CSV table of C-alpha atoms in Angstrom, one decimal:
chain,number,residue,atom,x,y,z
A,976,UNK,CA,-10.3,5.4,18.0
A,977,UNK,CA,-12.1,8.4,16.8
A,978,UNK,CA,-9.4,11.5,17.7
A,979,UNK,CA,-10.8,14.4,17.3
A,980,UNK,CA,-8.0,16.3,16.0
A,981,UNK,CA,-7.0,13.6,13.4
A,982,UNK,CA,-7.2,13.7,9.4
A,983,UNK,CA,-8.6,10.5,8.8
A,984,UNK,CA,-11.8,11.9,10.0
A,985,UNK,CA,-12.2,14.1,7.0
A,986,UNK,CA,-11.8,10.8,4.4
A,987,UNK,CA,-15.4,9.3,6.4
A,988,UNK,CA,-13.1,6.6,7.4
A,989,UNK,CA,-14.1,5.1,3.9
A,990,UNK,CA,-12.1,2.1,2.1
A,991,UNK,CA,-10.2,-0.5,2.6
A,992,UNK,CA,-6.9,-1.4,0.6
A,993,UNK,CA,-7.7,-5.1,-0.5
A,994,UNK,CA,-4.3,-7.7,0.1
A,995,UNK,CA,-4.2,-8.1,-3.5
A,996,UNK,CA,-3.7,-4.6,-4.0
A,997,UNK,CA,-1.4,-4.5,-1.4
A,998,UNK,CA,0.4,-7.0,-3.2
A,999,UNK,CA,1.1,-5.6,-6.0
A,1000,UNK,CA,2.1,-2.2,-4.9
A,1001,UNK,CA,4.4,-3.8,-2.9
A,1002,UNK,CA,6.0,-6.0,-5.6
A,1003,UNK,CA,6.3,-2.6,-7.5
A,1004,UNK,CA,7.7,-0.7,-5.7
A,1005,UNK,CA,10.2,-3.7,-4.0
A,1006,UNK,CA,11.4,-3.8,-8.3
A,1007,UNK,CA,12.5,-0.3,-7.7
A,1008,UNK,CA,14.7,-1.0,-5.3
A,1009,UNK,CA,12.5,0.2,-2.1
A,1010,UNK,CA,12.9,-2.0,0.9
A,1011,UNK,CA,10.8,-0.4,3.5
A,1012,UNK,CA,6.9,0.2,3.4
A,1013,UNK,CA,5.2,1.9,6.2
A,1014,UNK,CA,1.5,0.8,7.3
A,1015,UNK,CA,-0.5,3.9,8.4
A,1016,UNK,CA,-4.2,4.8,8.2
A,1017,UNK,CA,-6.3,5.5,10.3
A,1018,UNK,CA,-5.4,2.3,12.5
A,1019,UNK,CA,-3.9,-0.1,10.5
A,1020,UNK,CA,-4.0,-3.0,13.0
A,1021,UNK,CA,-7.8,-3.6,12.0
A,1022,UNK,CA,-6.8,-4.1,8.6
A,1023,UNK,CA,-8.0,-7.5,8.4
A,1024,UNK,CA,-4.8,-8.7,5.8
A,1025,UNK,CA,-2.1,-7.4,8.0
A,1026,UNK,CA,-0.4,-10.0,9.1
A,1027,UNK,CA,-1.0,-12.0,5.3
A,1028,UNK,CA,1.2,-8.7,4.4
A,1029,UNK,CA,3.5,-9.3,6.8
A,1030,UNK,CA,4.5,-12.9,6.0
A,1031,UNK,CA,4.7,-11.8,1.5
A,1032,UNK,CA,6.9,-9.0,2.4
A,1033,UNK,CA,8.5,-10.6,4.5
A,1034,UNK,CA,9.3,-13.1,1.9
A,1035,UNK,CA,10.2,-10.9,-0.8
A,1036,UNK,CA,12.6,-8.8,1.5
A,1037,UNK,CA,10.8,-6.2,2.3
A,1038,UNK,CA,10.5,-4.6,5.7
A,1039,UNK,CA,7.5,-3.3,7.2
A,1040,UNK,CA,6.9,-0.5,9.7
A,1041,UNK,CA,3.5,-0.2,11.5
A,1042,UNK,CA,2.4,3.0,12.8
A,1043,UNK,CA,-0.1,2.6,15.6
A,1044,UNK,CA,-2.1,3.6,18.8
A,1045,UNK,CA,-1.4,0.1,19.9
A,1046,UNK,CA,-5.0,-0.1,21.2
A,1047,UNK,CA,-5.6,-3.4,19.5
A,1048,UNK,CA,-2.3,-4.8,20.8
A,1049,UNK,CA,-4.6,-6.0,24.0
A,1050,UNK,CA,-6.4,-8.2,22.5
A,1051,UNK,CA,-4.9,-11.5,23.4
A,1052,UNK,CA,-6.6,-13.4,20.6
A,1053,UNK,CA,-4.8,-10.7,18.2
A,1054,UNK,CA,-1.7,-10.0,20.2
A,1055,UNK,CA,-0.9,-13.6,20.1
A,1056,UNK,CA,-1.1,-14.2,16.1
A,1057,UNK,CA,0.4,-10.7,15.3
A,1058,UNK,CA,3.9,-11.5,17.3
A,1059,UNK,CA,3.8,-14.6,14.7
A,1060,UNK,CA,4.3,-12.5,12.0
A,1061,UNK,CA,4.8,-8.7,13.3
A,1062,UNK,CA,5.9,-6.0,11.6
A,1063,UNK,CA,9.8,-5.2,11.2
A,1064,UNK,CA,9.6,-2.0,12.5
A,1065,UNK,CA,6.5,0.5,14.6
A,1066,UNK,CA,5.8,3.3,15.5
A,1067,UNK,CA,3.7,3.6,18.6
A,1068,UNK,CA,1.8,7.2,18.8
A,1069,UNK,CA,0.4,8.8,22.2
A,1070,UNK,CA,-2.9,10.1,22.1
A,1071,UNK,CA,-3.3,11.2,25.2
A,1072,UNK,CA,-1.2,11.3,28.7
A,1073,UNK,CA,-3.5,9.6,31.2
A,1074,UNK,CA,-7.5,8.2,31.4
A,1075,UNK,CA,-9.2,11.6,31.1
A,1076,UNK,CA,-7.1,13.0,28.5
A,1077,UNK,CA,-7.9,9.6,26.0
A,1078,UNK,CA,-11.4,10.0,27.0
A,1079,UNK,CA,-11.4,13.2,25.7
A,1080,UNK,CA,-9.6,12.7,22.7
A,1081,UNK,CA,-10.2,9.2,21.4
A,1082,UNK,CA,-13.8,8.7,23.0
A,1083,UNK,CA,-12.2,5.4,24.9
A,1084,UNK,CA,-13.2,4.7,27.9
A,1085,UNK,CA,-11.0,1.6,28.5
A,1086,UNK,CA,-7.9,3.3,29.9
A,1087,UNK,CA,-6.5,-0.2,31.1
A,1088,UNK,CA,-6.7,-1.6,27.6
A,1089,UNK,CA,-4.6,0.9,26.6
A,1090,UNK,CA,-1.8,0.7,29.1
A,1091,UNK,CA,-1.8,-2.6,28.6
A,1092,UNK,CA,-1.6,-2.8,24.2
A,1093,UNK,CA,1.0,0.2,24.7
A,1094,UNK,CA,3.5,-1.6,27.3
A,1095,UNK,CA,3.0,-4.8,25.2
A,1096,UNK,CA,3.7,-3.0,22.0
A,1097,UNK,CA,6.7,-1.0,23.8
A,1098,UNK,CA,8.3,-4.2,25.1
A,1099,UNK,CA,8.1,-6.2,22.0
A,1100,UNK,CA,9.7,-3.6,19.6
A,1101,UNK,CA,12.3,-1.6,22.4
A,1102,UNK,CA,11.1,1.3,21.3
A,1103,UNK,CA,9.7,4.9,22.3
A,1104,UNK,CA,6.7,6.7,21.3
A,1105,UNK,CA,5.6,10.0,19.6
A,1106,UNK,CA,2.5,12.5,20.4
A,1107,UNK,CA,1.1,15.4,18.5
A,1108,UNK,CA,1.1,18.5,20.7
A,1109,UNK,CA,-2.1,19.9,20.0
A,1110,UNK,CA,-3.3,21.6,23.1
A,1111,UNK,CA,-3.1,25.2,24.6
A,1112,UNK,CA,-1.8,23.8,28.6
A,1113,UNK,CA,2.3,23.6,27.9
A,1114,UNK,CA,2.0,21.6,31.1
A,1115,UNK,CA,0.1,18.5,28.9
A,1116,UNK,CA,4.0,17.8,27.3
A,1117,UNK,CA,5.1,17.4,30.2
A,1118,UNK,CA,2.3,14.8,32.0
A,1119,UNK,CA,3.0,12.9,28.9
A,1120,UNK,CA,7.0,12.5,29.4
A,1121,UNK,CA,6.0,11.4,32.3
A,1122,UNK,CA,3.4,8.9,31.3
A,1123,UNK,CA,6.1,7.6,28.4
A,1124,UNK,CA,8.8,7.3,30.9
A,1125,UNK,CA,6.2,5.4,33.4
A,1126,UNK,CA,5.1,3.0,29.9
A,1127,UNK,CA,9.2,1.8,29.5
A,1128,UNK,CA,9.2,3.9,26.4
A,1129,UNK,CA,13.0,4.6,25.0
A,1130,UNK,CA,12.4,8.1,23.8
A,1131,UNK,CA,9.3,10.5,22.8
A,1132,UNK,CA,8.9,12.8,19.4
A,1133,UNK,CA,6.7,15.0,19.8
A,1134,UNK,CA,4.8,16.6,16.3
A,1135,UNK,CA,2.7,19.2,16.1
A,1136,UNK,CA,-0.9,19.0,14.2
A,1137,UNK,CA,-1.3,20.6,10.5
A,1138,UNK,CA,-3.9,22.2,8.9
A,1139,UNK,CA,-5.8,19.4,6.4
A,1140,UNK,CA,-6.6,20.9,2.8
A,1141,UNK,CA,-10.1,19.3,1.6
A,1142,UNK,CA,-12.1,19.7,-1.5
A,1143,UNK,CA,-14.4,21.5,1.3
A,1144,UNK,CA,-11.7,24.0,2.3
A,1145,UNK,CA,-8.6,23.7,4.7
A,1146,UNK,CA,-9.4,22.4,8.2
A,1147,UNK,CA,-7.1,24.7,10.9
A,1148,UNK,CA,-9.9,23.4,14.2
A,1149,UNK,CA,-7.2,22.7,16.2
A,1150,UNK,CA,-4.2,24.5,15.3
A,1151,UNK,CA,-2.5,25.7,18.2
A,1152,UNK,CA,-1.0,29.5,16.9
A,1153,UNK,CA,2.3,29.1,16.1
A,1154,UNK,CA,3.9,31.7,18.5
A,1155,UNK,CA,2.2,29.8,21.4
A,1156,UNK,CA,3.4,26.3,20.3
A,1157,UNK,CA,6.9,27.9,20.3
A,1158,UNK,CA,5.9,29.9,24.1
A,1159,UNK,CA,4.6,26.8,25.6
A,1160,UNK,CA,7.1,24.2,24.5
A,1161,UNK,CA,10.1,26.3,25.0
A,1162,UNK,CA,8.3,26.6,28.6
A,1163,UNK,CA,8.5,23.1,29.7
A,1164,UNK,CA,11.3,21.9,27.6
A,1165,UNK,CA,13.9,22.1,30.0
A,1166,UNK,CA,11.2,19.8,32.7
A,1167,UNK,CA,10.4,17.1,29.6
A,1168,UNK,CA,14.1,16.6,28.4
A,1169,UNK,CA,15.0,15.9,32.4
A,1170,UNK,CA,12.0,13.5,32.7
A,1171,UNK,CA,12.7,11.3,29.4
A,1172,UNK,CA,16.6,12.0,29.8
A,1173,UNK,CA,17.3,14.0,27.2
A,1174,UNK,CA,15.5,10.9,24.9
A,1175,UNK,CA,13.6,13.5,23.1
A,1176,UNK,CA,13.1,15.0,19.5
A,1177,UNK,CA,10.7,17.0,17.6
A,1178,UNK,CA,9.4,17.1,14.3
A,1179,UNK,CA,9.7,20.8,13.5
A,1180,UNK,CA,6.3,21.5,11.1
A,1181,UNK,CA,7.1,25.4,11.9
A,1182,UNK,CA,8.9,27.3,9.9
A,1183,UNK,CA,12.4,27.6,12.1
A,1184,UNK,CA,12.5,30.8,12.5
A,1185,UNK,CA,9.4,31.1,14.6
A,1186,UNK,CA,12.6,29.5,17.3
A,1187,UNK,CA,15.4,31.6,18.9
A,1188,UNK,CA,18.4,30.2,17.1
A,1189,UNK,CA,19.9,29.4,20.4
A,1190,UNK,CA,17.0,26.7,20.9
A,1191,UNK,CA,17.7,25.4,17.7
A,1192,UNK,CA,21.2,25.2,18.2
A,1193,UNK,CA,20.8,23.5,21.6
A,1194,UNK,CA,18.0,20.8,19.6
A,1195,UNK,CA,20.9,20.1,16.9
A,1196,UNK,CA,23.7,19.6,19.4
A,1197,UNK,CA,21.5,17.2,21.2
A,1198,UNK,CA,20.5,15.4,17.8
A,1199,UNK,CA,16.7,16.6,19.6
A,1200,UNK,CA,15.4,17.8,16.1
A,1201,UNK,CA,14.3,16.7,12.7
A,1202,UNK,CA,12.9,18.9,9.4
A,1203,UNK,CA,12.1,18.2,5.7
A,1204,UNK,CA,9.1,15.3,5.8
A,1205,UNK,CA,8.9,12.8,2.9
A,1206,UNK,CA,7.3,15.2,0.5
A,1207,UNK,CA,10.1,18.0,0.7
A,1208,UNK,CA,12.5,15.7,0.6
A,1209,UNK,CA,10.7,14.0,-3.0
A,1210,UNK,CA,12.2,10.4,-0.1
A,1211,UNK,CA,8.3,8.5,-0.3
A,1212,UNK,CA,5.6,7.6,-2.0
A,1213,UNK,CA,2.3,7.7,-0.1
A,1214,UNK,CA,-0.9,4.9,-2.0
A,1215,UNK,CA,-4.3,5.4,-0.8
A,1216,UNK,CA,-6.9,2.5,0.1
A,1217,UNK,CA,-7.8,1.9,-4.1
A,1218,UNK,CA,-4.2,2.9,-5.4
A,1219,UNK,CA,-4.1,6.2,-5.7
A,1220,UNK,CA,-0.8,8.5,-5.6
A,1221,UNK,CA,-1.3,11.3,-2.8
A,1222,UNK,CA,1.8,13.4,-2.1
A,1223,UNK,CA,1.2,13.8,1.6
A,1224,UNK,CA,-0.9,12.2,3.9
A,1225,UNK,CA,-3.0,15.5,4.4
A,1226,UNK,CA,-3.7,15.4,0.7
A,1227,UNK,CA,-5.8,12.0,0.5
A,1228,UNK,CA,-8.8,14.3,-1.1
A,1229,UNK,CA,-6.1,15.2,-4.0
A,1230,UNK,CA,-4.2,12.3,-5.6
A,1231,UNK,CA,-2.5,12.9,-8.4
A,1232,UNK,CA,-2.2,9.4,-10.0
A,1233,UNK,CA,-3.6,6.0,-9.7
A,1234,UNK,CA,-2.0,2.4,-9.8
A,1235,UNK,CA,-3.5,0.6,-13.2
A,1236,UNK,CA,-4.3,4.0,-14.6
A,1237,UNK,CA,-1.4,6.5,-14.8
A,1238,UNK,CA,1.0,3.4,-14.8
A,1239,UNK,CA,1.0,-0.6,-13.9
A,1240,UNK,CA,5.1,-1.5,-14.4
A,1241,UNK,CA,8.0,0.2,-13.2
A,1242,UNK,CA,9.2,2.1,-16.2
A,1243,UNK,CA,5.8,3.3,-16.6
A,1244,UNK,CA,5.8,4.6,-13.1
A,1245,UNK,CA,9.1,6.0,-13.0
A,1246,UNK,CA,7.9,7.8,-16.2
A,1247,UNK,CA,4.6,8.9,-14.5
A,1248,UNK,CA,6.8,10.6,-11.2
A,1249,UNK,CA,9.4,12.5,-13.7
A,1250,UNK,CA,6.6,13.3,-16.2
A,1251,UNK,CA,6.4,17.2,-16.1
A,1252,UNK,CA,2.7,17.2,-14.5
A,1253,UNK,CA,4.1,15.4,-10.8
A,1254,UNK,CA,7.8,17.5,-11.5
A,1255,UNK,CA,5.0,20.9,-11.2
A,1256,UNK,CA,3.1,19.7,-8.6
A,1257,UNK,CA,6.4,19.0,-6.9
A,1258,UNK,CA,7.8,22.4,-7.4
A,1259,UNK,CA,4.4,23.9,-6.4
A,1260,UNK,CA,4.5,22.6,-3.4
A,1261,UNK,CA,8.4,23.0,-2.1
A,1262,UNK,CA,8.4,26.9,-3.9
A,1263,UNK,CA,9.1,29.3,-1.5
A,1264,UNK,CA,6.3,30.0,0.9
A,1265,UNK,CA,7.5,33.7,1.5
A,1266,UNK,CA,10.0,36.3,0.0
A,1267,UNK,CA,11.8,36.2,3.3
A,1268,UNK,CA,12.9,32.5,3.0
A,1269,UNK,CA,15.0,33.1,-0.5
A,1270,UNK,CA,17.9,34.9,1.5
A,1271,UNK,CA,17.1,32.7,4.6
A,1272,UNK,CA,20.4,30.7,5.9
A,1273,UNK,CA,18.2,28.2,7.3
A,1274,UNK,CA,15.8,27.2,4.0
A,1275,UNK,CA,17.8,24.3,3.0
A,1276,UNK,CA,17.5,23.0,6.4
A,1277,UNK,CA,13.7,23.9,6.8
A,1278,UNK,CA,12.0,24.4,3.5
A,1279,UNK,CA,9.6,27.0,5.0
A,1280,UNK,CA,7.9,25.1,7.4
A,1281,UNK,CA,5.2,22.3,6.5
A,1282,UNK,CA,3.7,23.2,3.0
A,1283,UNK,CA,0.2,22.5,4.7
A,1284,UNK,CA,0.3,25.2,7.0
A,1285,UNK,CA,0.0,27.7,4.2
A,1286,UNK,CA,-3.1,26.9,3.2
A,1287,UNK,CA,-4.3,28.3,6.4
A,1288,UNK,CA,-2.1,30.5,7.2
A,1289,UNK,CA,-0.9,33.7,5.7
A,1290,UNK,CA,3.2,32.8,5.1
A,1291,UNK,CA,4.4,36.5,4.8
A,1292,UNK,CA,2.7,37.0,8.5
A,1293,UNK,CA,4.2,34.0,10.0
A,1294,UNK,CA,7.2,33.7,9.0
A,1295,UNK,CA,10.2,36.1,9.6
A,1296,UNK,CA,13.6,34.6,8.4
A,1297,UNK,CA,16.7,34.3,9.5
A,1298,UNK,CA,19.2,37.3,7.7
């Protein structure tokens, strides 16, 4: 697919991570006592030594989480070897909430390919699906519920897009302002948790209090909400196609570090992640975004919002703070 909102566009869809590469990272970072990888891209299901991957971690005890638009799930040729040696775990994204929307988005055509890879993937792994909300009709949320309920899915996240800082300059195309995200989904949220049975969450990229606290209380009784992604968290490592350290996915035209460079052992890359260059870009990164969120009772819970957004954005005029 080709979605026109999505990062990978901006990286020229260039590279490929070779198996042996893959390999090694994985031995690496399984001798530090990680035993979960997650597969993105782009599409990783076209990545010709995914299911080679699959069978070593496998064998070194490893799990492996796949996330994907499922598209290539109906091919039968493909569908048939992958369930041989699938991933642990996936994560199955929504780009779209019917044929026009996908057409519009992804440039696909083939609406009944998709149904079908989605429902297969859905089946196989029990699980739900997740969508970025990136239009300006609230209504869109809930044609998708809908369409997740109708594919057997178990639950839907929905995520909201980010800004994508390049060497070029930050990319905001189609960033929805953050008062009308918080308008529109508060609008039809009440309709979408009915529809998916209260199966729903969101990934909160906005700062929280953009949200009436009463909303966020009722998200948090309802276990509907999650904050604080990877990178404020200092919880993953992200390695580009060649083996190159990025700190968020957004920031794959800014690594920091590079496998068989900055280190090739464990010790060497423990020492390269507490060296006082990656502790400062860490610290630049998760600093306060405004002087409102220092006496904010929700920062530890919310770090600001998504780091990205401020490269777009202006913090002190989006964000307010809770007293």
């Amino acid at each position: 697919m080709r979605c026109e909102w999505c990062y990978a566009k901006e990286t020229e869809y260039r590279g490929e991570m070779s198996l042996e590469l893959a390999k090694e990272l994985a031995t690496l970072i399984h001798s530090c006592g990680i035993k979960k990888i997650i597969l993105i891209g782009g599409e990783p299901t076209i990545w010709g030594p995914l299911l080679d991957f699959n069978k070593f971690c496998r064998g070194i005890g490893v799990e492996t989480q796949i996330a994907t638009n499922a598209l290539k799930f109906a091919n039968d040729a493909f569908w048939e070897n992958y369930v041989k040696n699938p991933n642990d775990l996936v994560g199955i994204s929504l780009k779209g909430c019917g044929e026009l929307s996908y057409k519009k988005t992804t440039g696909i055509k083939d609406f009944d390919s998709i149904v079908t890879g989605l429902r297969r993937g859905i089946d196989f792994f029990h699980c739900g699906v997740s969508t970025v909300y990136s239009s300006l009709n609230p209504n869109e949320l809930i044609d998708t519920a809908r369409f997740s309920k109708e594919l057997g899915a178990k639950y839907l996240d929905v995520g909201f897009c980010t800004p994508v800082p390049t060497q070029k300059g930050s990319d905001g195309d189609f960033l929805i302002p953050p008062e009308q995200i918080v308008s529109n989904v508060m609008s039809v949220y009440d309709d979408v948790n009915s529809i998916m049975e209260g199966k729903i969450s969101f990934s909160m990229k906005l700062p929280l209090c953009l949200w009436p606290e009463t909303f966020l209380d009722l998200l948090t009784s309802r276990n509907q909400i999650s904050t604080l992604c990877q990178l404020r968290q200092k919880s993953g490592l992200i390695f580009g196609v060649s083996g190159e350290v990025i700190m968020c996915n957004n920031l794959f035209d800014f690594p920091v570090g590079k496998f068989g460079e900055d280190f090739s052992s464990v010790d060497e890359l423990l020492d390269f992640l507490n060296s006082p260059l990656i502790a400062g870009y860490y610290d630049r990164l998760n600093n306060y975004p405004s002087k409102k969120c220092i006496s904010c009772k929700r920062f530890s819970g919310c770090g600001g919002g998504c780091p990205m957004f401020w490269s777009y954005y202006n913090a002190d005029e989006v964000i307010r703070g809770f007293a």
